[in-house]
Short mmCIF file of C-alpha atoms in Angstrom, two decimals:
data_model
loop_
_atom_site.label_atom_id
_atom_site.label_comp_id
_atom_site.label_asym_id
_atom_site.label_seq_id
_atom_site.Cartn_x
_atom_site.Cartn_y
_atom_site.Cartn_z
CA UNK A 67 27.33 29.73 -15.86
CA UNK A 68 24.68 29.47 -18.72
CA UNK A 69 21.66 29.52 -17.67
CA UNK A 70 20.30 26.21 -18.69
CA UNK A 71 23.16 24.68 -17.05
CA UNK A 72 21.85 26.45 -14.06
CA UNK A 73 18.83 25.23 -14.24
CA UNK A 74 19.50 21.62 -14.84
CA UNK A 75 22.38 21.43 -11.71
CA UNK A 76 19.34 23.12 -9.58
CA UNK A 77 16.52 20.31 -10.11
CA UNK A 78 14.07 22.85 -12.05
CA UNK A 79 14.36 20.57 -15.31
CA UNK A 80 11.06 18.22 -15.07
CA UNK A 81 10.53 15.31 -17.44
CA UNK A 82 8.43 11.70 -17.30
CA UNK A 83 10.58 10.11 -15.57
CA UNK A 84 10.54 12.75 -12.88
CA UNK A 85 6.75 12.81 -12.88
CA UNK A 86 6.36 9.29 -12.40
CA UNK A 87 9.04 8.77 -9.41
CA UNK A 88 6.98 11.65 -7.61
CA UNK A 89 3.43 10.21 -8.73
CA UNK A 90 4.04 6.80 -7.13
CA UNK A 91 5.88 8.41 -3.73
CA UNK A 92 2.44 10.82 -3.58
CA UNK A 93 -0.18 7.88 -3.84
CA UNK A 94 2.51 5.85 -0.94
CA UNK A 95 1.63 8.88 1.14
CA UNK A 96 -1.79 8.79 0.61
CA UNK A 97 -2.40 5.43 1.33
CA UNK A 98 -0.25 5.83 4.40
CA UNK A 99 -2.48 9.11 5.58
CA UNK A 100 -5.48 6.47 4.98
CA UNK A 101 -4.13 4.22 7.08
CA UNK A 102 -3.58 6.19 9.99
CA UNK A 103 0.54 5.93 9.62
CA UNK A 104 3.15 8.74 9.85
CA UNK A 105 2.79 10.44 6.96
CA UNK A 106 2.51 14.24 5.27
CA UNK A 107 -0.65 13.80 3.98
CA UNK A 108 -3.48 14.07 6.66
CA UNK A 109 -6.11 12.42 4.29
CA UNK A 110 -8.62 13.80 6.38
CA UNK A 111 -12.57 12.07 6.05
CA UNK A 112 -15.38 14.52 5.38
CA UNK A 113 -17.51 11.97 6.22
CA UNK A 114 -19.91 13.16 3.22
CA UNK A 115 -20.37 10.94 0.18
CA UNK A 116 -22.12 12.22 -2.71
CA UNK A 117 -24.06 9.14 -2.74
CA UNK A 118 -26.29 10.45 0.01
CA UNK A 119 -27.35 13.29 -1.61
CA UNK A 120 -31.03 13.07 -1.60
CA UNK A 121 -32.78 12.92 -5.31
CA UNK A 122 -35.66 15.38 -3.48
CA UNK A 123 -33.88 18.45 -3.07
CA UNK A 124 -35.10 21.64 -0.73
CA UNK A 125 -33.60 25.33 0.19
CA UNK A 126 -30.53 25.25 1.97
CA UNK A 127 -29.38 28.37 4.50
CA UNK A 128 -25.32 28.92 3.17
CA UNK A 129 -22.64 30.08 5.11
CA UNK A 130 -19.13 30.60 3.41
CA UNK A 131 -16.55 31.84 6.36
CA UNK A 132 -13.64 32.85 4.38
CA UNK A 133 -10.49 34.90 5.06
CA UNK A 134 -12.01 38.17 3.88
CA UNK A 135 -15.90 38.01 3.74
CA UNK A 136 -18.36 35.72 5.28
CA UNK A 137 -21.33 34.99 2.76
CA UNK A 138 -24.92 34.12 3.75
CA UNK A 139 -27.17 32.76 1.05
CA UNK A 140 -30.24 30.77 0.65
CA UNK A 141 -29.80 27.86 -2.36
CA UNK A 142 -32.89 26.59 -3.92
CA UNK A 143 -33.15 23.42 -5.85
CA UNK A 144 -35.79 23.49 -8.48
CA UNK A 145 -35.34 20.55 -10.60
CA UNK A 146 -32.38 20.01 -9.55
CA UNK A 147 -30.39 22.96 -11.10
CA UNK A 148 -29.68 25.26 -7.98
CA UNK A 149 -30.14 28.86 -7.80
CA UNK A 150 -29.39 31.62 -5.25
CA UNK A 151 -32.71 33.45 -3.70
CA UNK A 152 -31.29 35.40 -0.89
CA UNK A 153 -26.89 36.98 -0.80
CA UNK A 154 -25.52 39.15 1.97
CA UNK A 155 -21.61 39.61 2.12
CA UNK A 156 -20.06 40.24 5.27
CA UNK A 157 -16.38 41.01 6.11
CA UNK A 158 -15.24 38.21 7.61
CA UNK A 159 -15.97 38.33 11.71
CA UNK A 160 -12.57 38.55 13.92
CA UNK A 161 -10.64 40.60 11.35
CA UNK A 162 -10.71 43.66 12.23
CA UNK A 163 -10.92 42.98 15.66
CA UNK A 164 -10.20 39.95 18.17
CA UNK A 165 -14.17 38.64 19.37
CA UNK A 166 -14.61 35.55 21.51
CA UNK A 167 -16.41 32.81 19.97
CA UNK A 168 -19.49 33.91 21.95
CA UNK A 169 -19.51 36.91 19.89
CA UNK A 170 -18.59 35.08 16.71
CA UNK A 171 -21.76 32.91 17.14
CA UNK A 172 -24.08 35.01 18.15
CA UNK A 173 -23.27 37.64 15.16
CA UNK A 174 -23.44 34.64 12.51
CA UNK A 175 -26.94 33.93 14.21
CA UNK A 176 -28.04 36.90 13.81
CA UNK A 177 -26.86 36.81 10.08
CA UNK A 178 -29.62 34.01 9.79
CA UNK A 179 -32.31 35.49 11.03
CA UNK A 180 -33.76 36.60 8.18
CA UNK A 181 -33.79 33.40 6.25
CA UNK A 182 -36.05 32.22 9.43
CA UNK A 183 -38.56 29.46 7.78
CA UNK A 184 -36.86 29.31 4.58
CA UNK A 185 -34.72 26.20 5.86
CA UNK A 186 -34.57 24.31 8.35
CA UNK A 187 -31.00 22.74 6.78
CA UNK A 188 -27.31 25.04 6.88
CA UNK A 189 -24.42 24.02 4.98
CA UNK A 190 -21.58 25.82 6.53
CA UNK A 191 -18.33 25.89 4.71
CA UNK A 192 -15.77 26.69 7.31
CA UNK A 193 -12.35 27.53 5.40
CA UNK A 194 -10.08 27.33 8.06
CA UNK A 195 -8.26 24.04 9.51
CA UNK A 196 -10.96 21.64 11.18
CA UNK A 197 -11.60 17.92 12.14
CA UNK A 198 -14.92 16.98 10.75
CA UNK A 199 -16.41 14.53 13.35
CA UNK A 200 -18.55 11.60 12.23
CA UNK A 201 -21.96 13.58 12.86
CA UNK A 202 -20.69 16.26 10.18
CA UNK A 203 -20.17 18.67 12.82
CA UNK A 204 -16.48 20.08 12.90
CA UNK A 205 -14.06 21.16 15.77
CA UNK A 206 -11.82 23.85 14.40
CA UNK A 207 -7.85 23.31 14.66
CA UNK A 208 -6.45 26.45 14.03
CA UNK A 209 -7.32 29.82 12.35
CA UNK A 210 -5.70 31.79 9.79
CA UNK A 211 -5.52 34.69 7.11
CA UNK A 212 -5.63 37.11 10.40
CA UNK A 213 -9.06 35.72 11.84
CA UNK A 214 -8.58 36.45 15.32
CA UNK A 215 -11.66 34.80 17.32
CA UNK A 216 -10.77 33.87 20.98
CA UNK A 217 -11.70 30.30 21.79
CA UNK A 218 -12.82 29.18 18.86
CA UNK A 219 -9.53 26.69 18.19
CA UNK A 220 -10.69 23.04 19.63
CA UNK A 221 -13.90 24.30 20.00
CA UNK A 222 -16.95 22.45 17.96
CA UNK A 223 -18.45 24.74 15.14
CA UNK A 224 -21.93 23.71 13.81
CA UNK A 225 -23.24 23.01 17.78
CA UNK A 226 -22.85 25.89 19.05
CA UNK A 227 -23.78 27.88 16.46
CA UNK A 228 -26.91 25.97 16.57
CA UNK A 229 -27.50 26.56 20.40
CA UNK A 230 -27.32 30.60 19.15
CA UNK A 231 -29.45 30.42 16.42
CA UNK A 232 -32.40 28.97 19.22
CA UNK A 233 -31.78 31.46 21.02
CA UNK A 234 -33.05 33.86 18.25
CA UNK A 235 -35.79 31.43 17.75
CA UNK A 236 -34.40 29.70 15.09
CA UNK A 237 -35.02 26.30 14.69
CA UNK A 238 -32.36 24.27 12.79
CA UNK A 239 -32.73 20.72 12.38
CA UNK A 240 -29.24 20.01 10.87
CA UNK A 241 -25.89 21.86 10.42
CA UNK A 242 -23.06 20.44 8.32
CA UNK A 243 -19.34 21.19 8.38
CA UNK A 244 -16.93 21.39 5.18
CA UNK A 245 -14.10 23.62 3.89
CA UNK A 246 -13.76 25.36 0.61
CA UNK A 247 -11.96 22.49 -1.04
CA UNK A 248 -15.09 19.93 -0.64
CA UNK A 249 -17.23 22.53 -1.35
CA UNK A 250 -15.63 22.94 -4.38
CA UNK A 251 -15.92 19.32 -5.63
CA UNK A 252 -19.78 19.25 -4.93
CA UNK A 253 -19.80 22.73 -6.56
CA UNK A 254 -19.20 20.92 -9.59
CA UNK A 255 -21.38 17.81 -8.83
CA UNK A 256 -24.18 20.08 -8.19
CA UNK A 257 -24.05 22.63 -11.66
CA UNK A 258 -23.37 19.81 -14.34
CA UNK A 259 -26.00 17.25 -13.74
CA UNK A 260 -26.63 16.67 -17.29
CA UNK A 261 -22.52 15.20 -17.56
CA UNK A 262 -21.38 12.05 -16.89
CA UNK A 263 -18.47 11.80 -14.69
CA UNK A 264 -16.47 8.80 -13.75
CA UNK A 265 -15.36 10.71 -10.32
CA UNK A 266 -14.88 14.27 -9.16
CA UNK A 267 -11.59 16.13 -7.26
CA UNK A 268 -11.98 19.66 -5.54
CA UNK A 269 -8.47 21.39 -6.32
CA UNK A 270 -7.66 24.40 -5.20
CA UNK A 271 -4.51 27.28 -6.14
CA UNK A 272 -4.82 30.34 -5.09
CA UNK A 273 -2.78 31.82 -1.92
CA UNK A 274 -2.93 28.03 -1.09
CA UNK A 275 -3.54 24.53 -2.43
CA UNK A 276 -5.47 21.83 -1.69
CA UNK A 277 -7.50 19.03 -2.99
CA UNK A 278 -10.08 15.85 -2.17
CA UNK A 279 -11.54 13.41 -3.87
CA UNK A 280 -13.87 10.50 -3.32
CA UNK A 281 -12.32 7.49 -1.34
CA UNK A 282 -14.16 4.05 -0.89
CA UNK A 283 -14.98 3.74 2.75
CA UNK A 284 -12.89 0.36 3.31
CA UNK A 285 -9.36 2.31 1.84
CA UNK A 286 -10.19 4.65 5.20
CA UNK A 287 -8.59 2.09 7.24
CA UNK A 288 -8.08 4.88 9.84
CA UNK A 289 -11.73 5.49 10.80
CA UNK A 290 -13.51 2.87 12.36
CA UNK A 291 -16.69 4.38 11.54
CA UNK A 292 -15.78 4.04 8.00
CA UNK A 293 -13.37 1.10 7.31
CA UNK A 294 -16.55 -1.45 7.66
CA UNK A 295 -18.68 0.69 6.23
CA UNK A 296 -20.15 0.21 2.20
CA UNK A 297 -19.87 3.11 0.11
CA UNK A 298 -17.92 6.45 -0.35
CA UNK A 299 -16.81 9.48 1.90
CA UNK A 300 -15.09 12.63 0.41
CA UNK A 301 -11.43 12.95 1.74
CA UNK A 302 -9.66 16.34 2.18
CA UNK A 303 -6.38 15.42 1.41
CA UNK A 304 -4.48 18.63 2.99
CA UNK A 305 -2.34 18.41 -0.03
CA UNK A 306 -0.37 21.53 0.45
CA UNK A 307 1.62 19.72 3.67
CA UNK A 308 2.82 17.03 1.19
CA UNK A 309 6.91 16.97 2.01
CA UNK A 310 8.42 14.49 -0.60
CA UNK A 311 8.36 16.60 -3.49
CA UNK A 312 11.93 17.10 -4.67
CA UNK A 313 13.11 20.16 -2.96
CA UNK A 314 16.22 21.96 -4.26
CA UNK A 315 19.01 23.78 -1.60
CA UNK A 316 17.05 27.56 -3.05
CA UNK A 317 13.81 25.83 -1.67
CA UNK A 318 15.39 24.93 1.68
CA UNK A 319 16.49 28.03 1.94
CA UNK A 320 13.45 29.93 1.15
CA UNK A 321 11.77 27.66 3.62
CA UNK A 322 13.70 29.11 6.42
CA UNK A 323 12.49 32.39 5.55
CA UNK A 324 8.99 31.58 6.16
CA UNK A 325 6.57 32.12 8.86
CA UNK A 326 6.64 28.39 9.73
CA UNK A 327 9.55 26.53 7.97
CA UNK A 328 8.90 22.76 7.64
CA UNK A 329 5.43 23.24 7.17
CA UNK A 330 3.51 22.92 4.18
CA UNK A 331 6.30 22.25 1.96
CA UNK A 332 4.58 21.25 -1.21
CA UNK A 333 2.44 24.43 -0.79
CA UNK A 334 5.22 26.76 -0.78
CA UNK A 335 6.91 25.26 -4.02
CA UNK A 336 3.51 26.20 -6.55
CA UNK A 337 1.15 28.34 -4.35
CA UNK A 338 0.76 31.81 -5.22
CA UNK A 339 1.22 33.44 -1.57
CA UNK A 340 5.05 32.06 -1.86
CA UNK A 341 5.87 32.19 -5.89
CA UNK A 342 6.73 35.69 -5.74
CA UNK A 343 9.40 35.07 -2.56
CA UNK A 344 10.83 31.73 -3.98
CA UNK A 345 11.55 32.68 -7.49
CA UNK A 346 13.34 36.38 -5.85
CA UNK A 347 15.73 33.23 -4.50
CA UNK A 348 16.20 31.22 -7.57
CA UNK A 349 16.75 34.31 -9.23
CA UNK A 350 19.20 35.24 -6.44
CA UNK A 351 21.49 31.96 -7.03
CA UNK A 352 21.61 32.18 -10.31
CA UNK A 353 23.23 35.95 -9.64
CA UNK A 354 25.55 34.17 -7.91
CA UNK A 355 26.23 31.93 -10.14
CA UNK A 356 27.13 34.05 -13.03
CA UNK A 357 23.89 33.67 -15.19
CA UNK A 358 23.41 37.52 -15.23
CA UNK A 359 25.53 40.58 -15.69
CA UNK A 360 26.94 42.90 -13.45
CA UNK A 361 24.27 45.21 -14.66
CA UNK A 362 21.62 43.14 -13.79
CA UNK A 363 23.00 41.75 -10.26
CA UNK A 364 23.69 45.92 -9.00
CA UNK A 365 20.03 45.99 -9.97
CA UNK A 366 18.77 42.93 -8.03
CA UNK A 367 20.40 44.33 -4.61
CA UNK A 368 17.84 46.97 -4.63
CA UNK A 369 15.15 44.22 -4.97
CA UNK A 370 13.39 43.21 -1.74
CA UNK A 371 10.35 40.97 -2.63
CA UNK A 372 8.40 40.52 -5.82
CA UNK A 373 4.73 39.75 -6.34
CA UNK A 374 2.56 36.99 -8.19
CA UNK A 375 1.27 39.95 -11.24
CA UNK A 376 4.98 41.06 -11.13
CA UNK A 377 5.80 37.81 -12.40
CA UNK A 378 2.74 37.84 -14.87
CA UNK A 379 4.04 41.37 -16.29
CA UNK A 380 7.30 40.28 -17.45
CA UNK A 381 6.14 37.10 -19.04
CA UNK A 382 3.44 38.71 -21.06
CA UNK A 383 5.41 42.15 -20.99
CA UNK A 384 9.15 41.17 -20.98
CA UNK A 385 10.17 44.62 -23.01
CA UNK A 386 7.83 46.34 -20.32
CA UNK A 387 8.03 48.90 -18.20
CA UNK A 388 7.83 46.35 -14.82
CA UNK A 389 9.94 45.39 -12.40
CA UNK A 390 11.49 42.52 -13.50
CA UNK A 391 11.93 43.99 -17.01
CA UNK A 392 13.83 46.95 -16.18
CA UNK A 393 16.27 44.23 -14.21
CA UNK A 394 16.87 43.12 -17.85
CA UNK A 395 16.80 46.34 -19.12
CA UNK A 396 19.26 47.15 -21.87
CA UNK A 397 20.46 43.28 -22.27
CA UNK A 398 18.87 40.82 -24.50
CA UNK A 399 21.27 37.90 -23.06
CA UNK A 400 20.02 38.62 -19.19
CA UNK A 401 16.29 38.89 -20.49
CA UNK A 402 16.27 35.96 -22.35
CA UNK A 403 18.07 34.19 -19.11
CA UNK A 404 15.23 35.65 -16.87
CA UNK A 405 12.74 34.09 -19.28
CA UNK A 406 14.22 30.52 -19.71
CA UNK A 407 14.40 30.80 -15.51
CA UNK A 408 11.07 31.65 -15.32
CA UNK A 409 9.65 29.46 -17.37
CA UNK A 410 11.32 25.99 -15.93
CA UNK A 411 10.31 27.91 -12.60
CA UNK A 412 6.86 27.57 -13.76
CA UNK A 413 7.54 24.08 -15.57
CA UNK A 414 8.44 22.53 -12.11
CA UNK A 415 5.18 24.08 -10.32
CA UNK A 416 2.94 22.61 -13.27
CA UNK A 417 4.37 19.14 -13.48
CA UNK A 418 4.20 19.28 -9.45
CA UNK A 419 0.38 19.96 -10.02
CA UNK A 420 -0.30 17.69 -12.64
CA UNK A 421 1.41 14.71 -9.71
CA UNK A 422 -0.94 15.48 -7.22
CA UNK A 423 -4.12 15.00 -9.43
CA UNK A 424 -2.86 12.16 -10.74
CA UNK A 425 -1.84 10.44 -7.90
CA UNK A 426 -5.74 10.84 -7.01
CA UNK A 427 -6.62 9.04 -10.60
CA UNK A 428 -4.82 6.61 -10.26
CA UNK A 429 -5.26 5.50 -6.42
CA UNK A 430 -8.80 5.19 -7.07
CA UNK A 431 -8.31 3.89 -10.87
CA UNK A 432 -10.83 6.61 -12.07
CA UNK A 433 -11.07 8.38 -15.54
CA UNK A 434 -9.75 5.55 -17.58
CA UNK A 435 -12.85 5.80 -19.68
CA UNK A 436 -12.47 8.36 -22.49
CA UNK A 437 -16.49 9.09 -22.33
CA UNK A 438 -15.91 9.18 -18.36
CA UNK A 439 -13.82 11.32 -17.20
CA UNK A 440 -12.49 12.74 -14.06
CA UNK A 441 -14.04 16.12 -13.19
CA UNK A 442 -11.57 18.18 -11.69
CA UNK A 443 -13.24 21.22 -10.46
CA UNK A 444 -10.73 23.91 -10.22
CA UNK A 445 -10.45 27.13 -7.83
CA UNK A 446 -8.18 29.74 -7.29
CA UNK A 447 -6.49 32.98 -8.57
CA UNK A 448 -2.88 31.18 -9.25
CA UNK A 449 -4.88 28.42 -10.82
CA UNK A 450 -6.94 30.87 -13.35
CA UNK A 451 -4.46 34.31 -13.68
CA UNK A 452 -1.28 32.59 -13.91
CA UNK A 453 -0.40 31.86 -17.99
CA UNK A 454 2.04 30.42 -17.96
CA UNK A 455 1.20 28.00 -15.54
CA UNK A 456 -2.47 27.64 -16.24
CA UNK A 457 -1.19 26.76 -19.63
CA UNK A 458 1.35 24.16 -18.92
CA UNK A 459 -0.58 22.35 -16.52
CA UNK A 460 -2.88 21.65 -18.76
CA UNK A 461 -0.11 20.63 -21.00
CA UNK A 462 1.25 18.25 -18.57
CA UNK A 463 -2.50 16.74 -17.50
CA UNK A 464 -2.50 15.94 -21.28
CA UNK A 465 0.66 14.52 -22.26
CA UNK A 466 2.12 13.10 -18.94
CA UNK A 467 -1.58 12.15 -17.54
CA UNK A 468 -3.95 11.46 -21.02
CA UNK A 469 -1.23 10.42 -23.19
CA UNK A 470 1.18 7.78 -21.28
CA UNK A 471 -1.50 6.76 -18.46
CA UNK A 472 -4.21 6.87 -20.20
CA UNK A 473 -6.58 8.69 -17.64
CA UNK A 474 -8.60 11.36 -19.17
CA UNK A 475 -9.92 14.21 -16.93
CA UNK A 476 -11.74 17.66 -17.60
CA UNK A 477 -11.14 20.52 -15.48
CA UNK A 478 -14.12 22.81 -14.79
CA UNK A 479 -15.14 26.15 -13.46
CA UNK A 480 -18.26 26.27 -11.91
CA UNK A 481 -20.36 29.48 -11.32
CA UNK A 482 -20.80 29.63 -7.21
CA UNK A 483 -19.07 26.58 -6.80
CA UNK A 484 -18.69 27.12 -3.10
CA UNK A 485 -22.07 28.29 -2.27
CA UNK A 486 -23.92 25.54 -4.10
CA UNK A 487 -21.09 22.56 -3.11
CA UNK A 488 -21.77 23.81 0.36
CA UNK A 489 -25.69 23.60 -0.11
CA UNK A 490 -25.94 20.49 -1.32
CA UNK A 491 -23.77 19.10 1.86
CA UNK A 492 -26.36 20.84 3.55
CA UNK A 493 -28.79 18.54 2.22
CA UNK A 494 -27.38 15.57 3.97
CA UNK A 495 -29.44 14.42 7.16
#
């Protein structure tokens, strides 16, 4: 089988029509997540909205709990612009060993205590699942990325850490609770105060995806604080669970190789933590189906897992000396195949992309305004290293999302995104 022929029979060929089907089945979700319904999308409220961002800003204490390091910062605002005064990084608590929560509080108090009377406000970016509760506070679902802190899941997060920093003498008027994602989208909101913006969307791909957006309060119909409510709250849209993308049999099958199969489908067809695993099966099939040569499928048996820069070597290096090269090696035909497999590979994760942001646009009818548009603040190693995809989903935000729709968005990269996103939440009484 010719390779293209492959690659057409197995649903990696994208085009409009494609893009559109999946743009209007993303938004039904969304709405449905909103509305408290069975759906994949948990459209979770943040219960921030940028609109309460005070004008008269002050120093904010900063803590970023990631997967690897835990950062502590103090944010100044002077005239606006922020600025950091005061960085420690940590490695992040309950990784190299399992701690109670106790443990994990009282360390992160003691973190603080040097920023005593600097701030009386914390913004605490917690990147792990959590519910954020109406008060801002959050009550952690699960953990992740190898944190291992005993009694932490269900447990409230800004509280008790609040109860340990007065216990150190701290006194802490206000803690609030947001992940990475959110942080992001204020990240942007908070360095580019001299552009206008018709709305702003936190997206991150890295290991992961995910991405929010702002949400007028009466779409929330599932929050009765909210639904009644005038105004805006930020909703974290849990994007990577989204399981009505069109999977193919190699995807179903990867899927069952997974740590948890069913779960966060849509992740596991464009985030970097799986791309490596799921194109080693694409490339697999087509073995099987006669795209390759004998040569190249004696190779591939040797060939337990490839990685995300593996990927990255061949397409900028496909005459290299890297793995997926010397599969190749020696036959222009089975190169050129690897390529073209590659590169609808990365075609399908692009144009999957390019559906979720646009499915935000156009649920809340943002960006239609040349002069206006959409910020889309943008995090994440896949998002950034990745050429060829970095490349095409711009490509496909232009001429599926600027072109036909006429929504017009700008994607962004701002410096301590997460550190000043989560400051200015911190701001919020």
């Amino acid at each position: 089988m010719l390779m293209k022929e492959f690659i057409r029979q197995y649903g990696l060929i994208v085009d409009y029509a494609c893009f559109e089907e999946n743009l209007d089945m993303f938004v039904n979700e969304m709405e449905k997540g909103l509305a408290g319904e069975n759906s994949s999308l948990k459209m979770l409220p943040t219960y921030i909205s940028i609109d309460d961002i005070p004008e008269k800003r002050s120093n904010v204490i900063v803590i970023d709990a990631g997967g690897t390091n835990l950062r502590i910062a103090l944010v100044n605002f002077d005239y606006i612009t922020p600025s950091i005064s005061y960085f420690k990084k940590y490695p992040m608590l309950g990784i190299k060993e399992t701690i109670t929560k106790e443990e994990f509080f009282s360390t992160l108090a003691s973190y603080i205590v040097p920023l005593a009377g600097k701030s009386k406000k914390i913004g605490f970016c917690f990147s792990f699942p959590a519910e954020i509760l109406p008060n801002r506070d959050g009550r952690a679902i699960s953990l992740s990325k190898e944190v291992k802190i005993n009694g932490i899941v269900n447990s409230l997060i800004g509280e008790p850490l609040k109860n340990a920093l007065a216990e150190k003498g701290l006194d802490i008027e206000n803690i609030v609770i947001l992940n990475d994602t959110v942080a992001s989208l204020l990240g942007a909101k908070a360095v580019y105060v001299d552009r206008v913006y018709d709305s702003y969307i936190g997206f991150i791909l890295g290991t992961g995806t995910n991405s929010c957006y702002i949400e007028n309060n009466f779409n929330i119909l599932k929050s009765d604080h909210l639904k009644n409510k005038p105004g805006n709250c930020i909703i974290n849209i849990e994007s990577g669970g989204y399981a009505n993308a069109p999977r193919t049999p190699v995807d179903e099958s990867f899927d069952s190789l997974t740590e948890k199969p069913g779960e966060q489908l849509f992740e596991k067809m464009i985030s970097g933590a799986y791309q490596g695993g799921l194109l080693l099966e694409f490339i697999r099939a087509a073995a099987a189906n006669g795209c390759f040569s004998k040569s190249f499928e004696e190779k591939l048996a040797d060939v337990s897992s490839i990685e995300s820069k593996e990927i990255d070597d061949f397409c900028a290096y496909p005459y290299g000396d890297n793995k997926l090269a010397c599969l190749s090696k020696g036959s222009e035909k089975d190169r050129v195949s690897l390529f073209e497999l590659i590169d609808a590979f990365f075609d399908r994760a692009a144009v999957l992309s390019a559906v979720n942001l646009a499915a935000v646009m156009k649920k809340t009818g943002a960006g239609k305004n040349p002069c206006r548009p959409v910020c889309i603040s943008a995090e994440g190693s896949t998002f950034y290293k990745s050429k060829l995809l970095n490349e095409k989903i711009n490509y496909y935000m232009i001429d599926f999302v600027r072109k036909r729709l006429n929504i017009y968005s700008e994607f962004v990269k701002a410096e301590n995104s997460t550190l000043y996103g989560t400051a200015l939440a911190g701001l919020l009484d």
